[in-house]
Short mmCIF file of N, CA and C in Angstrom, two decimals:
data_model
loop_
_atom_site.label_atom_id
_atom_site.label_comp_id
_atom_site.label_asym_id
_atom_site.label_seq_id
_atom_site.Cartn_x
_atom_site.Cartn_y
_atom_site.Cartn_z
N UNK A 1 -63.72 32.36 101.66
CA UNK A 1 -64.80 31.42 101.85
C UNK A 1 -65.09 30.69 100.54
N UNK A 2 -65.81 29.55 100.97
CA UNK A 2 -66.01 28.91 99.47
C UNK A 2 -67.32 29.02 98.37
N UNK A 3 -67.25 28.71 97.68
CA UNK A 3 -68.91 29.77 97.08
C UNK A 3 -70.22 28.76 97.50
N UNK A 4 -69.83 27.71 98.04
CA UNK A 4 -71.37 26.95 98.95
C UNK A 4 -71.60 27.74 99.97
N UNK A 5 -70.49 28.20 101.01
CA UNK A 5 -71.03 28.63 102.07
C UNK A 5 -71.28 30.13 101.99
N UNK A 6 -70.81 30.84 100.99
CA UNK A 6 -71.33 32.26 100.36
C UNK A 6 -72.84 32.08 99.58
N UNK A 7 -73.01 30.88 99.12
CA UNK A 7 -74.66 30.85 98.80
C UNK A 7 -75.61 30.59 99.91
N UNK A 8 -75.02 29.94 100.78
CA UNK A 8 -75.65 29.50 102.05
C UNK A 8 -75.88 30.75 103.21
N UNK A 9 -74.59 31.70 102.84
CA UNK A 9 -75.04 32.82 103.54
C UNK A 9 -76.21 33.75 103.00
N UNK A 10 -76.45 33.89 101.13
CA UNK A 10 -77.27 34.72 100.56
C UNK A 10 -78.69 34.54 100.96
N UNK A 11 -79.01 33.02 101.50
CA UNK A 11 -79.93 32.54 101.75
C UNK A 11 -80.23 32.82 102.84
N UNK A 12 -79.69 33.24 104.51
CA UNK A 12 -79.57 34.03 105.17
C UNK A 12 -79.59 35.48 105.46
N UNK A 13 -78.87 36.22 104.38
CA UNK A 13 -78.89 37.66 104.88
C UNK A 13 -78.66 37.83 103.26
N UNK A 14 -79.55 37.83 102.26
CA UNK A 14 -78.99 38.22 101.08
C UNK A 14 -78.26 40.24 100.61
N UNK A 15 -78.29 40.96 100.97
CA UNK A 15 -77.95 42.34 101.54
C UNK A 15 -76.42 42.12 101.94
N UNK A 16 -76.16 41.69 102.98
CA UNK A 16 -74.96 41.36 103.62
C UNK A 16 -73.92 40.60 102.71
N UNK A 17 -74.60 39.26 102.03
CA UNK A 17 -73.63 38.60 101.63
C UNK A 17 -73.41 39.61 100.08
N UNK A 18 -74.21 40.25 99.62
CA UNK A 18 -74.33 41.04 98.12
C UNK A 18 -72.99 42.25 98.59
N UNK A 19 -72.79 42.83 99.82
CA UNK A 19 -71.70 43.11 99.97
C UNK A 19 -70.34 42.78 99.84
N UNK A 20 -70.13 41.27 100.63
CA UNK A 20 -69.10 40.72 100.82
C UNK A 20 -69.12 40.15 99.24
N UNK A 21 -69.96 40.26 98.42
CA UNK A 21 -69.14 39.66 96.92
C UNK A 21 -69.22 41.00 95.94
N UNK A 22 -69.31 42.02 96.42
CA UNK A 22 -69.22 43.71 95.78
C UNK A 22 -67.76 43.51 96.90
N UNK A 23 -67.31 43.24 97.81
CA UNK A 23 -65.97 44.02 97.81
C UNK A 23 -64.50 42.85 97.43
N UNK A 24 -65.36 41.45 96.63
CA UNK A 24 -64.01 40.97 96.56
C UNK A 24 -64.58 40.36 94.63
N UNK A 25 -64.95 41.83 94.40
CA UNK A 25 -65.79 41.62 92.77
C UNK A 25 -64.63 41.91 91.80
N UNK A 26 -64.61 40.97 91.14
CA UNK A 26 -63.42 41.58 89.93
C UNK A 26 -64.09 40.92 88.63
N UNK A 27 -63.80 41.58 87.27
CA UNK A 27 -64.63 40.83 86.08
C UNK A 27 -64.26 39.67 85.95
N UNK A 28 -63.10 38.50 86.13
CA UNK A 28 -62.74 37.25 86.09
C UNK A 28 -64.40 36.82 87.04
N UNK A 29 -64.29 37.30 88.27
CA UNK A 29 -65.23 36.76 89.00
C UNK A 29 -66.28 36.44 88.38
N UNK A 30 -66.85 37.64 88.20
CA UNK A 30 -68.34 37.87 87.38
C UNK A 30 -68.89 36.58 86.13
N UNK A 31 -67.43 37.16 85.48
CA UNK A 31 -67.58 35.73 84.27
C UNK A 31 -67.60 34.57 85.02
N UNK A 32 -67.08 34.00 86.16
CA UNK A 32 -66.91 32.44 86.55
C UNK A 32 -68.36 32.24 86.92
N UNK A 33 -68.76 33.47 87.86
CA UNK A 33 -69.93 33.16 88.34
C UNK A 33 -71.19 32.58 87.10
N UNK A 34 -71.23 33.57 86.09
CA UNK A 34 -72.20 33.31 84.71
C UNK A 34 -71.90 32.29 84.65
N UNK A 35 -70.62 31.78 83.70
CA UNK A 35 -70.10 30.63 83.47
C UNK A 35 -70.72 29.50 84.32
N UNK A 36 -70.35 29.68 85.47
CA UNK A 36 -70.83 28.17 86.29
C UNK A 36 -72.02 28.05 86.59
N UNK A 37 -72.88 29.18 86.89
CA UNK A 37 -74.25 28.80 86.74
C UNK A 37 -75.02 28.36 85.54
N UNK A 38 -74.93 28.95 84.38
CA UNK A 38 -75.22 28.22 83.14
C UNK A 38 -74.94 26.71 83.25
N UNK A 39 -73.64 26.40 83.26
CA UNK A 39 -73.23 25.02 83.24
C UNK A 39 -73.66 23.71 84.22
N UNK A 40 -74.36 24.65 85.15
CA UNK A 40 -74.92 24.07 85.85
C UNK A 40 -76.44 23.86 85.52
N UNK A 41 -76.58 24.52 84.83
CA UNK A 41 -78.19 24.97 84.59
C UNK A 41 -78.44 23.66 83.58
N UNK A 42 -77.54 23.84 82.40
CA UNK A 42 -77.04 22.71 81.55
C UNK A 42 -76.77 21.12 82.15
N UNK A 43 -76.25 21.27 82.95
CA UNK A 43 -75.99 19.46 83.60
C UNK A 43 -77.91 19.34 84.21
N UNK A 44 -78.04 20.40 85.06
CA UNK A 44 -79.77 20.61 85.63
C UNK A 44 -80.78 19.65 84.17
N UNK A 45 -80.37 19.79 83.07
CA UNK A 45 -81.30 19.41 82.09
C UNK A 45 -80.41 17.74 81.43
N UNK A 46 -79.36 17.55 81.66
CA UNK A 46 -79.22 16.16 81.36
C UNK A 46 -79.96 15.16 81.54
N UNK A 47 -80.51 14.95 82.67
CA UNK A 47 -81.40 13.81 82.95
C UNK A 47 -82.72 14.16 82.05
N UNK A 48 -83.24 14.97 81.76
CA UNK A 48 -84.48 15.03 81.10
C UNK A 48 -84.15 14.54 79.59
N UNK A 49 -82.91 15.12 78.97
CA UNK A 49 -82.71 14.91 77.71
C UNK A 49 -82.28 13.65 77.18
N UNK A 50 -81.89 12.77 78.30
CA UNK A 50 -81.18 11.32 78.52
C UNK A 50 -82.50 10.80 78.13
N UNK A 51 -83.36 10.86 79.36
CA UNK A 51 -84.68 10.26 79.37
C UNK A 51 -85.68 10.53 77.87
N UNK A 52 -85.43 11.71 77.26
CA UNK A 52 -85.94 12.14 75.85
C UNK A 52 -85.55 11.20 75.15
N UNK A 53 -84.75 10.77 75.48
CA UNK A 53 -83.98 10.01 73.76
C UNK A 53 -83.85 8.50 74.17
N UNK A 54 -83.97 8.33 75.00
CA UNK A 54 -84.40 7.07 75.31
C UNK A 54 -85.68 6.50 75.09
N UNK A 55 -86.72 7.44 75.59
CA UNK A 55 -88.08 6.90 75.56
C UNK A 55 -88.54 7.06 74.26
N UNK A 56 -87.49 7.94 73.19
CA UNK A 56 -87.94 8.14 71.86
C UNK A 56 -87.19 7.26 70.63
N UNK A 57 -86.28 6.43 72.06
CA UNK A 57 -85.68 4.93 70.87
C UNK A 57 -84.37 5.07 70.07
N UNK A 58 -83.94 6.91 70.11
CA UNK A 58 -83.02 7.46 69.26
C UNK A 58 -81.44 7.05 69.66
N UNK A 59 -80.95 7.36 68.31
CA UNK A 59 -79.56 6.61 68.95
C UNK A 59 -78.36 7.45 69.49
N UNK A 60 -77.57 7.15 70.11
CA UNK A 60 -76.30 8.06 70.89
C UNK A 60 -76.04 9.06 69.89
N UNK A 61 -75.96 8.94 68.85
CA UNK A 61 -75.52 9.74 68.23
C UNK A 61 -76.58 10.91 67.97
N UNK A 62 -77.73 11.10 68.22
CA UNK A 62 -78.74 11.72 68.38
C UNK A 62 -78.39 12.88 69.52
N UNK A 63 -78.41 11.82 70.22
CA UNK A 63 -78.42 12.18 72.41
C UNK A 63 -77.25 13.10 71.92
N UNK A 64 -75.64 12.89 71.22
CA UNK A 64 -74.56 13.79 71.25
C UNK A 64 -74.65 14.94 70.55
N UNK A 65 -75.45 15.08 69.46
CA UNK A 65 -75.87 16.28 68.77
C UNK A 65 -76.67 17.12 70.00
N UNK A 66 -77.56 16.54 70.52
CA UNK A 66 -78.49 17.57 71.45
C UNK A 66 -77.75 17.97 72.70
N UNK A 67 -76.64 17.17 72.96
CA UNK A 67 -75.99 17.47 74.51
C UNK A 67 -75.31 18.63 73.72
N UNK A 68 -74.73 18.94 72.24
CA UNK A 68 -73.72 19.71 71.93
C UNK A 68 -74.38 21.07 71.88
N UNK A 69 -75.47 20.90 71.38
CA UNK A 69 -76.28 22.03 71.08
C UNK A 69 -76.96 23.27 72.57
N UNK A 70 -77.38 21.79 73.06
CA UNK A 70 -77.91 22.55 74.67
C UNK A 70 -76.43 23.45 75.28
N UNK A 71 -75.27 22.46 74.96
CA UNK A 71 -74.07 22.94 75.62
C UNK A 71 -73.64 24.35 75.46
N UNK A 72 -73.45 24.38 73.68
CA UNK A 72 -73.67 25.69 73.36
C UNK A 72 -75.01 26.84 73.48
N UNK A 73 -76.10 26.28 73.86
CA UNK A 73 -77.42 27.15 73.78
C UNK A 73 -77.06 28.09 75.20
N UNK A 74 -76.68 26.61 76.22
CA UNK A 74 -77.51 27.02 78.02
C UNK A 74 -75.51 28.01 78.15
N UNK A 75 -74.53 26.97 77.84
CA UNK A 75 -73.08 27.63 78.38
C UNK A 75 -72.98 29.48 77.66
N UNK A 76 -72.72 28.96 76.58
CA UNK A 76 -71.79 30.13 75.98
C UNK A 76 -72.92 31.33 75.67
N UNK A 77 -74.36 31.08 75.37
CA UNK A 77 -75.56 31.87 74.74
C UNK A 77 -76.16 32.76 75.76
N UNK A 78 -76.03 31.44 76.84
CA UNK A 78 -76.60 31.50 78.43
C UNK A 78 -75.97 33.04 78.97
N UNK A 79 -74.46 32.78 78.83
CA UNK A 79 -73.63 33.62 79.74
C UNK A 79 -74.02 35.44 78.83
N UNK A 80 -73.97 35.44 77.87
CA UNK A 80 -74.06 36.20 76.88
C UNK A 80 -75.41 37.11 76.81
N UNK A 81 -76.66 36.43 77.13
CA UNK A 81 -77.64 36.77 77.76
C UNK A 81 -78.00 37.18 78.88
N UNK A 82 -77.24 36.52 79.64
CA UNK A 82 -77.05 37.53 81.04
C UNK A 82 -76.51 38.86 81.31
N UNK A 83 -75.42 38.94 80.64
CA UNK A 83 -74.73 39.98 79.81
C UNK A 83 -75.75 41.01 80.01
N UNK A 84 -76.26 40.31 78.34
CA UNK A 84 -77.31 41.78 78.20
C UNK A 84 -78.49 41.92 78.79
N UNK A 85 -79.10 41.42 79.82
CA UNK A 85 -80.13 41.11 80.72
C UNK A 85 -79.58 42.80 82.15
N UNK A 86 -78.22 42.28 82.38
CA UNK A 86 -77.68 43.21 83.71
C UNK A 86 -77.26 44.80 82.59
N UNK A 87 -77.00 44.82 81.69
CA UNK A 87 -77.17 46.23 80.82
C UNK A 87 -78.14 46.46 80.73
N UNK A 88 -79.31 46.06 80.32
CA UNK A 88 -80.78 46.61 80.11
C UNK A 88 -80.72 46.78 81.73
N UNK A 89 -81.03 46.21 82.84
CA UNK A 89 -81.36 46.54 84.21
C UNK A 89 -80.60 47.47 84.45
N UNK A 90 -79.57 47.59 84.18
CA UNK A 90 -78.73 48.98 84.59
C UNK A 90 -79.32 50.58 84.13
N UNK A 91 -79.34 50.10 82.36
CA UNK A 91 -79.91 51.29 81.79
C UNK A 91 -81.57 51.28 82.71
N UNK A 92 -82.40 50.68 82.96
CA UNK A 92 -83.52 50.76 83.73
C UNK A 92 -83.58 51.48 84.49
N UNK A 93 -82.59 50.93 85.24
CA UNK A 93 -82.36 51.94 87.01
C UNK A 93 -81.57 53.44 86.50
N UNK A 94 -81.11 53.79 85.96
CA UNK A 94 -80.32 54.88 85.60
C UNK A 94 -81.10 55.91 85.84
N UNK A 95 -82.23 56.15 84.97
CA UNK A 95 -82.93 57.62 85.29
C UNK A 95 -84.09 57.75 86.72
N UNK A 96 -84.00 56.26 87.19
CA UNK A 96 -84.53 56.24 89.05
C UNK A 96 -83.62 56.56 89.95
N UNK A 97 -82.38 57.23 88.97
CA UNK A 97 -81.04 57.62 90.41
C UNK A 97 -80.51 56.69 90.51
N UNK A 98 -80.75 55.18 89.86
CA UNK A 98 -79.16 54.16 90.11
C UNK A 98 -77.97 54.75 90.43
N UNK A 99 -77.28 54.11 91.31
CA UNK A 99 -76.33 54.60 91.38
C UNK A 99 -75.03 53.06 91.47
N UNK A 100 -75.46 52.20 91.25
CA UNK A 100 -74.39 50.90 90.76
C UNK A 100 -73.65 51.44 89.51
N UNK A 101 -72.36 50.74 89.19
CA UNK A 101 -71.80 50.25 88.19
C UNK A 101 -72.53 49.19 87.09
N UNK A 102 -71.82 49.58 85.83
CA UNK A 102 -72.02 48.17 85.19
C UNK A 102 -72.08 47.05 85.70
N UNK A 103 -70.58 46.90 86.50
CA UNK A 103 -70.08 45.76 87.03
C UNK A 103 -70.44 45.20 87.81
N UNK A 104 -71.32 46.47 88.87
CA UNK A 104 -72.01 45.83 89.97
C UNK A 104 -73.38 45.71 89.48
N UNK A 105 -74.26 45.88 88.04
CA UNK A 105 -75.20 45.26 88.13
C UNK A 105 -75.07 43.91 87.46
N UNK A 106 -73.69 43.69 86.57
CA UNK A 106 -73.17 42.60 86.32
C UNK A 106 -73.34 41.45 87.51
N UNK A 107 -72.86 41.71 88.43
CA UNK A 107 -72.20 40.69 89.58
C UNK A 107 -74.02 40.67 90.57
N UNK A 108 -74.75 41.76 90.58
CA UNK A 108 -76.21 41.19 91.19
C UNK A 108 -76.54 40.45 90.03
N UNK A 109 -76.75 40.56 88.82
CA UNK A 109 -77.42 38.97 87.92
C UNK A 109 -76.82 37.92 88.06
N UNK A 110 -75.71 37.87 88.11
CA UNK A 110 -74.91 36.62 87.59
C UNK A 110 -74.90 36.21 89.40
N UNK A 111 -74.82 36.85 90.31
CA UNK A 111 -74.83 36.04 92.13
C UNK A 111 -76.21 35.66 92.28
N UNK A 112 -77.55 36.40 91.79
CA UNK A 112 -78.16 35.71 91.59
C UNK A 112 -78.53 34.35 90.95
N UNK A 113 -78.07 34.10 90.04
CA UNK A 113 -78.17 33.27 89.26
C UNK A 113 -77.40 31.82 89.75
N UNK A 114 -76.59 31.96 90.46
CA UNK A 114 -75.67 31.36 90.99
C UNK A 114 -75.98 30.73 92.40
N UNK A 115 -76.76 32.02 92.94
CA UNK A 115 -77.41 31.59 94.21
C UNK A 115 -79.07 30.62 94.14
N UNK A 116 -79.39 30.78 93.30
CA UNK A 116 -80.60 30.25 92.78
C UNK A 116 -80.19 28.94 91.85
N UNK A 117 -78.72 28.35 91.46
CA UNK A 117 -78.62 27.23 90.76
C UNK A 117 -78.95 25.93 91.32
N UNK A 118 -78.39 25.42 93.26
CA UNK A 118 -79.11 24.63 93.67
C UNK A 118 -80.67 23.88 93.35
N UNK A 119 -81.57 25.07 93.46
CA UNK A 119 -82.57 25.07 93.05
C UNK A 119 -83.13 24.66 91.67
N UNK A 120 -82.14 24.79 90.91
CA UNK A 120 -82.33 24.58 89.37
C UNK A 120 -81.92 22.75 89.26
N UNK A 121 -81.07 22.79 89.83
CA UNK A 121 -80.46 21.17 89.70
C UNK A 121 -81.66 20.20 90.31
N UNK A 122 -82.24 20.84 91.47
CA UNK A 122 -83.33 19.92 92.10
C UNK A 122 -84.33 19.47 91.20
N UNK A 123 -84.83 21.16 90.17
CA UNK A 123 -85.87 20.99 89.49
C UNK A 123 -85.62 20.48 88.48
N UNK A 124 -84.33 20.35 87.85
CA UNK A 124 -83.57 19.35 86.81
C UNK A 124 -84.25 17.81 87.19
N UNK A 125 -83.84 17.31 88.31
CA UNK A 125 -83.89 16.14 88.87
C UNK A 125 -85.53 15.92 88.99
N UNK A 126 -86.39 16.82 89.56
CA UNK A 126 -88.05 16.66 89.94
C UNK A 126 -88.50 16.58 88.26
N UNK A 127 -87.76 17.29 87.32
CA UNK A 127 -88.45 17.46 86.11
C UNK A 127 -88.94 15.68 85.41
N UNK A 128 -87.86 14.77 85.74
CA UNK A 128 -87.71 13.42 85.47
C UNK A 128 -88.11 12.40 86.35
N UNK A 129 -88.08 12.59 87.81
CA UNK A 129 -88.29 11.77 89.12
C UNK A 129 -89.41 11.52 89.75
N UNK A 130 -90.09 13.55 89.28
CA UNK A 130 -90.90 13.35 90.16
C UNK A 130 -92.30 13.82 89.61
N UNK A 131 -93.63 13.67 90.12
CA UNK A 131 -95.01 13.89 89.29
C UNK A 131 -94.69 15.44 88.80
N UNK A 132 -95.76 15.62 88.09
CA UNK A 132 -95.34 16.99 87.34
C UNK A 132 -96.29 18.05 88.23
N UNK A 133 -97.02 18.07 89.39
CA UNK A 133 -97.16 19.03 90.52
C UNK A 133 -95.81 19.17 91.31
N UNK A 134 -94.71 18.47 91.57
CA UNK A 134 -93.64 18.80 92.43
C UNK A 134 -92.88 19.53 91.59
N UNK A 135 -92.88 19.46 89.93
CA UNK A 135 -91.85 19.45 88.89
C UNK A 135 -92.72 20.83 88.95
N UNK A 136 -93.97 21.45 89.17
CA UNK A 136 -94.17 22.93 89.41
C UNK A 136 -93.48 24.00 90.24
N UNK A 137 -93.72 22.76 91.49
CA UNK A 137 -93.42 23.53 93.01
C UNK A 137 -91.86 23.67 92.56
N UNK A 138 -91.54 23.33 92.46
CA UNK A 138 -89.63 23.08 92.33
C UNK A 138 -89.56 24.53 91.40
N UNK A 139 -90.41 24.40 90.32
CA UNK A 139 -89.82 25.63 88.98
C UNK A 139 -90.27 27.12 89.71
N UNK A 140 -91.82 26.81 90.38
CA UNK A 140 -92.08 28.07 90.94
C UNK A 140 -90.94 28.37 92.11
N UNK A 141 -90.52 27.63 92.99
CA UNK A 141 -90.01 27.93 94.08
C UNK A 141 -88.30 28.58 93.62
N UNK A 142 -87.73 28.38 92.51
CA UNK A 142 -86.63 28.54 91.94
C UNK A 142 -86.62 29.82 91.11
N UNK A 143 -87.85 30.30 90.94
CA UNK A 143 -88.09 31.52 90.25
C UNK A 143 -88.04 32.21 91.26
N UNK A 144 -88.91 32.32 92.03
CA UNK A 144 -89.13 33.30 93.50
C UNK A 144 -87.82 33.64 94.07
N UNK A 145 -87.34 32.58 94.46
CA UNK A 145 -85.95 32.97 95.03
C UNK A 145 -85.06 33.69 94.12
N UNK A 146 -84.85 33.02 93.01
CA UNK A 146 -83.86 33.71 91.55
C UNK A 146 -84.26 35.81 91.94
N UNK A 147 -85.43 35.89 91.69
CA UNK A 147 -86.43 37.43 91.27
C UNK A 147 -85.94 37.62 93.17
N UNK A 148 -86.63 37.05 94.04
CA UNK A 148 -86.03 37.75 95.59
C UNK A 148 -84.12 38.13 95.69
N UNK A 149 -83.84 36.91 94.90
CA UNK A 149 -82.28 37.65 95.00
C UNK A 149 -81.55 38.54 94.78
N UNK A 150 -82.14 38.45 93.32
CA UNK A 150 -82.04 39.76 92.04
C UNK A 150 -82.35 40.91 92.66
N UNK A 151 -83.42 41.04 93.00
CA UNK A 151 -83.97 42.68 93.59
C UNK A 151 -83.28 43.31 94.29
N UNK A 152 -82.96 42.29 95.22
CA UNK A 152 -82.57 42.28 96.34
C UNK A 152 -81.43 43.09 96.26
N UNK A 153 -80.29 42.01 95.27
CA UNK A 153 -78.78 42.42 95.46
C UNK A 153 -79.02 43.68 94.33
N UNK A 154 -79.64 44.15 93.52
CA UNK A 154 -79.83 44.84 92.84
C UNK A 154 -80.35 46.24 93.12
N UNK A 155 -81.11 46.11 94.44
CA UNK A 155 -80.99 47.42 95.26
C UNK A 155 -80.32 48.03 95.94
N UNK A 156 -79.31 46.71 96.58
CA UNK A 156 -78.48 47.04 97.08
C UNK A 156 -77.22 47.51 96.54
N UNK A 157 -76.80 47.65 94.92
CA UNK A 157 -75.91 47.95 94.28
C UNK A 157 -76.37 49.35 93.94
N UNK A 158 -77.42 49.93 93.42
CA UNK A 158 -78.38 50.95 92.41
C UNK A 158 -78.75 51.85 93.67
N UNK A 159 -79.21 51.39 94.68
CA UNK A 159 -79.71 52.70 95.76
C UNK A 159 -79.00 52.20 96.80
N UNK A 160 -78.19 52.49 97.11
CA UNK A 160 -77.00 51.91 98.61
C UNK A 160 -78.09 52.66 99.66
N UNK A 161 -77.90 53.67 99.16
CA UNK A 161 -78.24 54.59 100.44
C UNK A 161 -79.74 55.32 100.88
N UNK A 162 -80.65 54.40 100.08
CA UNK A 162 -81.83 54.71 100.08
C UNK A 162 -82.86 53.38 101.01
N UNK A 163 -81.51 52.41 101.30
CA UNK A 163 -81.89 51.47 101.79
C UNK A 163 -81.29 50.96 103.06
N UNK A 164 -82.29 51.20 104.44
CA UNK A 164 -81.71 51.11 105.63
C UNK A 164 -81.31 49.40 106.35
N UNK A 165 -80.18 49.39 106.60
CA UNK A 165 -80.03 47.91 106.92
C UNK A 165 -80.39 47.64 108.11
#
């Protein structure tokens, strides 16, 4: 399947689909997943930073220093932080009886994150488009889902069997 209609399913049955990407999980995966959500997260903030440097008169060569910097902040810093975001949650759950892998608390942050990027691109776009009450609704509504996913697939990795489907 392709990873739209695997986000489209998380949004549906998030449990179910946190399975079907625990049994076709490999670390290449994991990394693409980080990887592309960051980068996405990153394009999510172009239009704001376009609009920054415009309304502040500055010249391209300005705008290319800050696209380089965000690039490296949100891509490579981004992915790296997630990293250690799904180790601390792991070590968390450990003495509550976790019973996930690294890998599988690897692959609940980073599918979260991934499943929740739509959402990020919108609020990319509302951050510049639209009044700054929608540019709320958009950030709150992108958090909620991000934290509902997380838990979610994150219980379902850490207590399999403490949780009836």
């Amino acid at each position: 399947m392709s990873i739209l209609v695997d986000i489209g399913a998380a949004y549906r049955s998030p449990r179910s689909e946190m399975h079907h990407q625990t049994s076709i999980m490999t670390e290449p995966r994991i990394l693409m997943l980080g990887l592309t959500a960051c980068f996405l997260s990153f394009v999510a903030d172009l239009p704001s930073l376009a609009a920054g440097v415009t309304t502040a008169g500055e010249s391209s060569d300005v705008m290319n220093g800050r696209l380089g910097a965000l690039f490296i902040w949100r891509v490579l810093f981004g992915t790296l932080f997630l990293y250690a975001i799904a180790a601390v949650s792991h070590l968390i759950l450990k003495p509550f009886k976790g019973q996930g892998t690294w890998a599988e608390a690897r692959l609940a942050l980073m599918w979260a994150v991934m499943v929740a990027t739509p959402l990020v691109l919108i609020s990319g776009i509302c951050k510049v488009f639209a009044p700054p009450s929608v540019f709320l609704v958009a950030q709150l509504l992108t958090t909620v889902v991000f934290f509902w996913q997380w838990v979610t697939c994150l219980a379902d990795v850490e207590f399999p069997r403490s949780i009836k489907a």
